[in-house]
Amino acid sequence: WFTIEPERVYTMRAEGGPAKRHVGWDLIAGVPISLKAGESVRLALEPAEPAAAPAESEEKAVLAVTQRLFDVLATRDTGTARDLFLPGGRFVGVSEKDGKQVIAERSFTEFLDTLPKGKKKLLERMWNPQVTIHGLLATVWTSYDFHRDNRFSHCGVDAFHLVKTEGGWKIAGAMYSVEREGCRSPLPPPGQTR
C-alpha cells in the first residue's frame, strides 16, 4: 500500500496491457475496469517519471536577479541596476527609532540617481531565501545583513516582488526591515571565511 498524491501523475498498467498515465485525482476517483464474472486483473501502479524541473530553473533565475541587485550595490553599477527593475517600482524600508515606526520610501529612479554618488563600500548578503512563483509573478523573502566599509550596519528581512517579462525576471518592488539589534547572521564577517 502507498498513499496516492492527488496532483502527482502515475503510470498504470494492467498485466499484459498498455501503460496509461493518470493524475492522482483520477485514481482516487476510481479507474473504471470492466471484468466478466470470474475474471480478475492485477494492476501495477507506479509514480510516473518526474518531469524536468522548470520550477527549479525559474527559482534560480529569480534568485539570480536578487543577487545581481546586491552585486550592483557593491559595484555601484547603475547600468546593470537599470536592467533589473520595472519602471515605476519602489523601495519601502521599515524601521523603528525612539520606539516609533519609521517608513522610508524611494523610487527605483531615486535609487539609481543616488547609487553612484556614495563613497562607502556596501555589502548586502542574504541567506535562507524563500521563493514563491506563480506564473509570471514571483516573490523572494529572505533574511539579510548589510555592511558599510566592512562594518556591520543592520540586518532584517527583504521582500522582493518580481514580474517575468520578455527580457526575463524584473524587480517590480521591494520592501525591507532595518534592524540594528538581535541580528544573528550565519555568514562570517566580511572578508573572513569559515
PDB file of C-alpha atoms in Angstrom:
ATOM      1  CA  TRP A   1       0.000   0.000   0.000  1.00  0.00           C
ATOM      2  CA  PHE A   2       1.043   3.535  -0.566  1.00  0.00           C
ATOM      3  CA  THR A   3      -0.615   6.931  -0.494  1.00  0.00           C
ATOM      4  CA  ILE A   4      -1.755   8.402  -3.775  1.00  0.00           C
ATOM      5  CA  GLU A   5      -0.898  12.083  -4.020  1.00  0.00           C
ATOM      6  CA  PRO A   6      -3.761  13.981  -5.687  1.00  0.00           C
ATOM      7  CA  GLU A   7      -1.648  16.128  -8.071  1.00  0.00           C
ATOM      8  CA  ARG A   8       1.034  13.573  -8.935  1.00  0.00           C
ATOM      9  CA  VAL A   9       0.989  11.706 -12.255  1.00  0.00           C
ATOM     10  CA  TYR A  10       1.049   7.894 -12.104  1.00  0.00           C
ATOM     11  CA  THR A  11       1.528   5.246 -14.761  1.00  0.00           C
ATOM     12  CA  MET A  12      -0.977   2.400 -14.542  1.00  0.00           C
ATOM     13  CA  ARG A  13      -0.565  -0.825 -16.434  1.00  0.00           C
ATOM     14  CA  ALA A  14      -2.904  -3.817 -16.426  1.00  0.00           C
ATOM     15  CA  GLU A  15      -0.970  -7.073 -16.688  1.00  0.00           C
ATOM     16  CA  GLY A  16      -0.104  -7.501 -20.349  1.00  0.00           C
ATOM     17  CA  GLY A  17      -1.808  -4.221 -21.283  1.00  0.00           C
ATOM     18  CA  PRO A  18      -0.567  -0.811 -22.368  1.00  0.00           C
ATOM     19  CA  ALA A  19       0.637   1.759 -19.865  1.00  0.00           C
ATOM     20  CA  LYS A  20      -1.740   4.649 -19.169  1.00  0.00           C
ATOM     21  CA  ARG A  21      -0.974   7.848 -17.304  1.00  0.00           C
ATOM     22  CA  HIS A  22      -3.381   9.200 -14.685  1.00  0.00           C
ATOM     23  CA  VAL A  23      -3.283  12.138 -12.315  1.00  0.00           C
ATOM     24  CA  GLY A  24      -3.705  11.092  -8.686  1.00  0.00           C
ATOM     25  CA  TRP A  25      -7.218  12.583  -8.581  1.00  0.00           C
ATOM     26  CA  ASP A  26      -8.262  10.141 -11.326  1.00  0.00           C
ATOM     27  CA  LEU A  27      -7.023   7.228  -9.261  1.00  0.00           C
ATOM     28  CA  ILE A  28      -8.726   8.490  -6.121  1.00  0.00           C
ATOM     29  CA  ALA A  29     -11.997   8.848  -8.054  1.00  0.00           C
ATOM     30  CA  GLY A  30     -11.553   5.294  -9.306  1.00  0.00           C
ATOM     31  CA  VAL A  31     -10.375   3.961 -12.626  1.00  0.00           C
ATOM     32  CA  PRO A  32     -13.193   2.157 -14.425  1.00  0.00           C
ATOM     33  CA  ILE A  33     -12.363  -1.503 -15.081  1.00  0.00           C
ATOM     34  CA  SER A  34     -14.767  -3.928 -16.776  1.00  0.00           C
ATOM     35  CA  LEU A  35     -14.481  -7.552 -15.704  1.00  0.00           C
ATOM     36  CA  LYS A  36     -16.554 -10.577 -16.587  1.00  0.00           C
ATOM     37  CA  ALA A  37     -17.638 -12.970 -13.867  1.00  0.00           C
ATOM     38  CA  GLY A  38     -14.628 -14.914 -12.578  1.00  0.00           C
ATOM     39  CA  GLU A  39     -12.042 -12.626 -14.181  1.00  0.00           C
ATOM     40  CA  SER A  40      -9.502 -10.734 -12.180  1.00  0.00           C
ATOM     41  CA  VAL A  41      -6.954  -8.103 -13.031  1.00  0.00           C
ATOM     42  CA  ARG A  42      -3.695  -7.183 -11.406  1.00  0.00           C
ATOM     43  CA  LEU A  43      -2.677  -3.541 -11.732  1.00  0.00           C
ATOM     44  CA  ALA A  44       0.840  -2.239 -11.448  1.00  0.00           C
ATOM     45  CA  LEU A  45       0.809   1.322 -10.163  1.00  0.00           C
ATOM     46  CA  GLU A  46       3.969   3.390 -10.044  1.00  0.00           C
ATOM     47  CA  PRO A  47       4.795   7.081  -9.999  1.00  0.00           C
ATOM     48  CA  ALA A  48       5.491   8.373 -13.493  1.00  0.00           C
ATOM     49  CA  GLU A  49       8.946   9.636 -14.319  1.00  0.00           C
ATOM     50  CA  PRO A  50       9.307  13.111 -12.880  1.00  0.00           C
ATOM     51  CA  ALA A  51       9.154  15.877 -15.430  1.00  0.00           C
ATOM     52  CA  ALA A  52      12.089  18.211 -15.886  1.00  0.00           C
ATOM     53  CA  ALA A  53      12.189  20.772 -13.131  1.00  0.00           C
ATOM     54  CA  PRO A  54      11.346  24.086 -14.799  1.00  0.00           C
ATOM     55  CA  ALA A  55      10.288  25.470 -11.424  1.00  0.00           C
ATOM     56  CA  GLU A  56      13.807  24.897 -10.098  1.00  0.00           C
ATOM     57  CA  SER A  57      15.406  26.769 -13.005  1.00  0.00           C
ATOM     58  CA  GLU A  58      12.866  29.605 -12.621  1.00  0.00           C
ATOM     59  CA  GLU A  59      13.671  29.797  -8.911  1.00  0.00           C
ATOM     60  CA  LYS A  60      17.373  30.077  -9.742  1.00  0.00           C
ATOM     61  CA  ALA A  61      16.627  32.831 -12.265  1.00  0.00           C
ATOM     62  CA  VAL A  62      14.601  34.786  -9.691  1.00  0.00           C
ATOM     63  CA  LEU A  63      17.362  34.454  -7.085  1.00  0.00           C
ATOM     64  CA  ALA A  64      19.975  35.484  -9.658  1.00  0.00           C
ATOM     65  CA  VAL A  65      18.161  38.795 -10.201  1.00  0.00           C
ATOM     66  CA  THR A  66      18.054  39.370  -6.443  1.00  0.00           C
ATOM     67  CA  GLN A  67      21.763  38.580  -6.103  1.00  0.00           C
ATOM     68  CA  ARG A  68      22.582  40.906  -9.018  1.00  0.00           C
ATOM     69  CA  LEU A  69      20.924  43.729  -7.096  1.00  0.00           C
ATOM     70  CA  PHE A  70      23.248  43.031  -4.155  1.00  0.00           C
ATOM     71  CA  ASP A  71      26.207  42.926  -6.548  1.00  0.00           C
ATOM     72  CA  VAL A  72      25.126  46.286  -8.016  1.00  0.00           C
ATOM     73  CA  LEU A  73      25.159  47.802  -4.524  1.00  0.00           C
ATOM     74  CA  ALA A  74      28.777  46.734  -4.153  1.00  0.00           C
ATOM     75  CA  THR A  75      29.901  47.970  -7.584  1.00  0.00           C
ATOM     76  CA  ARG A  76      27.518  50.970  -7.810  1.00  0.00           C
ATOM     77  CA  ASP A  77      26.866  49.948 -11.421  1.00  0.00           C
ATOM     78  CA  THR A  78      23.730  51.878 -12.392  1.00  0.00           C
ATOM     79  CA  GLY A  79      23.717  50.462 -15.941  1.00  0.00           C
ATOM     80  CA  THR A  80      23.282  46.928 -14.668  1.00  0.00           C
ATOM     81  CA  ALA A  81      20.885  48.106 -11.963  1.00  0.00           C
ATOM     82  CA  ARG A  82      18.609  49.762 -14.519  1.00  0.00           C
ATOM     83  CA  ASP A  83      18.146  46.389 -16.258  1.00  0.00           C
ATOM     84  CA  LEU A  84      16.947  44.768 -13.013  1.00  0.00           C
ATOM     85  CA  PHE A  85      13.899  46.977 -12.433  1.00  0.00           C
ATOM     86  CA  LEU A  86      10.482  47.550 -13.907  1.00  0.00           C
ATOM     87  CA  PRO A  87       9.818  51.277 -14.386  1.00  0.00           C
ATOM     88  CA  GLY A  88       7.814  52.880 -11.608  1.00  0.00           C
ATOM     89  CA  GLY A  89       8.893  50.473  -8.871  1.00  0.00           C
ATOM     90  CA  ARG A  90       9.643  51.486  -5.289  1.00  0.00           C
ATOM     91  CA  PHE A  91      11.704  50.508  -2.284  1.00  0.00           C
ATOM     92  CA  VAL A  92       9.974  50.690   1.102  1.00  0.00           C
ATOM     93  CA  GLY A  93      12.065  50.410   4.263  1.00  0.00           C
ATOM     94  CA  VAL A  94      10.563  49.946   7.705  1.00  0.00           C
ATOM     95  CA  SER A  95      12.434  50.578  10.958  1.00  0.00           C
ATOM     96  CA  GLU A  96      11.963  51.896  14.481  1.00  0.00           C
ATOM     97  CA  LYS A  97      13.539  54.961  16.029  1.00  0.00           C
ATOM     98  CA  ASP A  98      12.915  56.007  19.619  1.00  0.00           C
ATOM     99  CA  GLY A  99      10.067  53.499  19.807  1.00  0.00           C
ATOM    100  CA  LYS A 100       8.289  54.921  16.759  1.00  0.00           C
ATOM    101  CA  GLN A 101       7.800  53.357  13.370  1.00  0.00           C
ATOM    102  CA  VAL A 102       9.724  54.951  10.503  1.00  0.00           C
ATOM    103  CA  ILE A 103       8.757  54.245   6.897  1.00  0.00           C
ATOM    104  CA  ALA A 104      11.181  55.345   4.184  1.00  0.00           C
ATOM    105  CA  GLU A 105      10.155  55.192   0.532  1.00  0.00           C
ATOM    106  CA  ARG A 106      12.047  55.917  -2.634  1.00  0.00           C
ATOM    107  CA  SER A 107      11.528  55.127  -6.270  1.00  0.00           C
ATOM    108  CA  PHE A 108      13.873  52.986  -8.286  1.00  0.00           C
ATOM    109  CA  THR A 109      14.756  56.170 -10.194  1.00  0.00           C
ATOM    110  CA  GLU A 110      15.810  57.918  -6.959  1.00  0.00           C
ATOM    111  CA  PHE A 111      17.859  54.863  -6.007  1.00  0.00           C
ATOM    112  CA  LEU A 112      19.619  54.879  -9.390  1.00  0.00           C
ATOM    113  CA  ASP A 113      20.337  58.622  -9.094  1.00  0.00           C
ATOM    114  CA  THR A 114      21.987  58.321  -5.668  1.00  0.00           C
ATOM    115  CA  LEU A 115      23.809  54.997  -6.112  1.00  0.00           C
ATOM    116  CA  PRO A 116      26.916  56.293  -7.930  1.00  0.00           C
ATOM    117  CA  LYS A 117      27.300  59.266  -5.565  1.00  0.00           C
ATOM    118  CA  GLY A 118      28.069  57.207  -2.469  1.00  0.00           C
ATOM    119  CA  LYS A 119      31.649  56.670  -1.349  1.00  0.00           C
ATOM    120  CA  LYS A 120      31.296  53.879   1.189  1.00  0.00           C
ATOM    121  CA  LYS A 121      31.765  50.249   0.238  1.00  0.00           C
ATOM    122  CA  LEU A 122      28.388  48.492   0.510  1.00  0.00           C
ATOM    123  CA  LEU A 123      27.774  44.805   1.110  1.00  0.00           C
ATOM    124  CA  GLU A 124      24.376  43.148   1.412  1.00  0.00           C
ATOM    125  CA  ARG A 125      24.128  39.378   1.860  1.00  0.00           C
ATOM    126  CA  MET A 126      21.130  37.083   2.052  1.00  0.00           C
ATOM    127  CA  TRP A 127      20.542  33.637   3.484  1.00  0.00           C
ATOM    128  CA  ASN A 128      17.690  31.112   3.512  1.00  0.00           C
ATOM    129  CA  PRO A 129      15.720  32.776   0.711  1.00  0.00           C
ATOM    130  CA  GLN A 130      12.174  31.550   0.196  1.00  0.00           C
ATOM    131  CA  VAL A 131      10.976  31.852  -3.390  1.00  0.00           C
ATOM    132  CA  THR A 132       7.360  31.621  -4.465  1.00  0.00           C
ATOM    133  CA  ILE A 133       6.491  31.596  -8.166  1.00  0.00           C
ATOM    134  CA  HIS A 134       3.060  31.674  -9.736  1.00  0.00           C
ATOM    135  CA  GLY A 135       3.141  32.018 -13.496  1.00  0.00           C
ATOM    136  CA  LEU A 136       4.685  35.397 -14.281  1.00  0.00           C
ATOM    137  CA  LEU A 137       4.835  36.559 -10.641  1.00  0.00           C
ATOM    138  CA  ALA A 138       7.481  35.758  -8.040  1.00  0.00           C
ATOM    139  CA  THR A 139       8.391  36.790  -4.524  1.00  0.00           C
ATOM    140  CA  VAL A 140      11.634  36.388  -2.626  1.00  0.00           C
ATOM    141  CA  TRP A 141      11.537  36.590   1.173  1.00  0.00           C
ATOM    142  CA  THR A 142      14.966  36.433   2.750  1.00  0.00           C
ATOM    143  CA  SER A 143      16.969  37.375   5.806  1.00  0.00           C
ATOM    144  CA  TYR A 144      19.871  39.714   5.095  1.00  0.00           C
ATOM    145  CA  ASP A 145      22.704  41.649   6.695  1.00  0.00           C
ATOM    146  CA  PHE A 146      24.143  44.937   5.500  1.00  0.00           C
ATOM    147  CA  HIS A 147      27.649  46.365   5.920  1.00  0.00           C
ATOM    148  CA  ARG A 148      29.234  49.735   5.125  1.00  0.00           C
ATOM    149  CA  ASP A 149      33.005  49.780   4.712  1.00  0.00           C
ATOM    150  CA  ASN A 150      33.069  46.202   6.103  1.00  0.00           C
ATOM    151  CA  ARG A 151      31.371  47.366   9.320  1.00  0.00           C
ATOM    152  CA  PHE A 152      28.019  45.927  10.302  1.00  0.00           C
ATOM    153  CA  SER A 153      25.183  48.404   9.798  1.00  0.00           C
ATOM    154  CA  HIS A 154      21.959  46.428  10.184  1.00  0.00           C
ATOM    155  CA  CYS A 155      20.060  43.283   9.298  1.00  0.00           C
ATOM    156  CA  GLY A 156      16.454  42.421   8.598  1.00  0.00           C
ATOM    157  CA  VAL A 157      14.184  40.832   6.040  1.00  0.00           C
ATOM    158  CA  ASP A 158      13.966  41.674   2.345  1.00  0.00           C
ATOM    159  CA  ALA A 159      10.763  41.048   0.387  1.00  0.00           C
ATOM    160  CA  PHE A 160      11.163  41.356  -3.381  1.00  0.00           C
ATOM    161  CA  HIS A 161       8.313  41.239  -5.872  1.00  0.00           C
ATOM    162  CA  LEU A 162       9.256  40.265  -9.419  1.00  0.00           C
ATOM    163  CA  VAL A 163       7.497  40.008 -12.764  1.00  0.00           C
ATOM    164  CA  LYS A 164       8.620  37.840 -15.658  1.00  0.00           C
ATOM    165  CA  THR A 165       8.930  39.920 -18.817  1.00  0.00           C
ATOM    166  CA  GLU A 166      10.152  39.111 -22.316  1.00  0.00           C
ATOM    167  CA  GLY A 167      13.559  40.266 -21.040  1.00  0.00           C
ATOM    168  CA  GLY A 168      13.475  37.935 -18.019  1.00  0.00           C
ATOM    169  CA  TRP A 169      12.616  38.497 -14.371  1.00  0.00           C
ATOM    170  CA  LYS A 170      12.465  42.148 -13.245  1.00  0.00           C
ATOM    171  CA  ILE A 171      12.046  43.597  -9.761  1.00  0.00           C
ATOM    172  CA  ALA A 172       8.699  45.406  -9.531  1.00  0.00           C
ATOM    173  CA  GLY A 173       9.048  46.433  -5.891  1.00  0.00           C
ATOM    174  CA  ALA A 174      10.989  45.728  -2.733  1.00  0.00           C
ATOM    175  CA  MET A 175      10.326  46.110   0.986  1.00  0.00           C
ATOM    176  CA  TYR A 176      12.786  45.601   3.788  1.00  0.00           C
ATOM    177  CA  SER A 177      13.075  45.898   7.539  1.00  0.00           C
ATOM    178  CA  VAL A 178      16.021  47.648   9.165  1.00  0.00           C
ATOM    179  CA  GLU A 179      17.031  46.068  12.479  1.00  0.00           C
ATOM    180  CA  ARG A 180      20.128  47.098  14.371  1.00  0.00           C
ATOM    181  CA  GLU A 181      19.813  44.700  17.335  1.00  0.00           C
ATOM    182  CA  GLY A 182      19.301  40.964  17.647  1.00  0.00           C
ATOM    183  CA  CYS A 183      20.974  40.201  14.336  1.00  0.00           C
ATOM    184  CA  ARG A 184      22.218  36.641  14.041  1.00  0.00           C
ATOM    185  CA  SER A 185      23.746  36.172  10.657  1.00  0.00           C
ATOM    186  CA  PRO A 186      25.027  32.662   9.888  1.00  0.00           C
ATOM    187  CA  LEU A 187      27.516  34.271   7.487  1.00  0.00           C
ATOM    188  CA  PRO A 188      31.077  35.118   8.506  1.00  0.00           C
ATOM    189  CA  PRO A 189      32.130  38.765   8.920  1.00  0.00           C
ATOM    190  CA  PRO A 190      33.050  40.431   5.595  1.00  0.00           C
ATOM    191  CA  GLY A 191      36.475  39.337   4.372  1.00  0.00           C
ATOM    192  CA  GLN A 192      36.539  36.186   6.522  1.00  0.00           C
ATOM    193  CA  THR A 193      35.646  32.610   5.684  1.00  0.00           C
ATOM    194  CA  ARG A 194      34.500  29.869   7.972  1.00  0.00           C
TER     195      ARG A 194
END
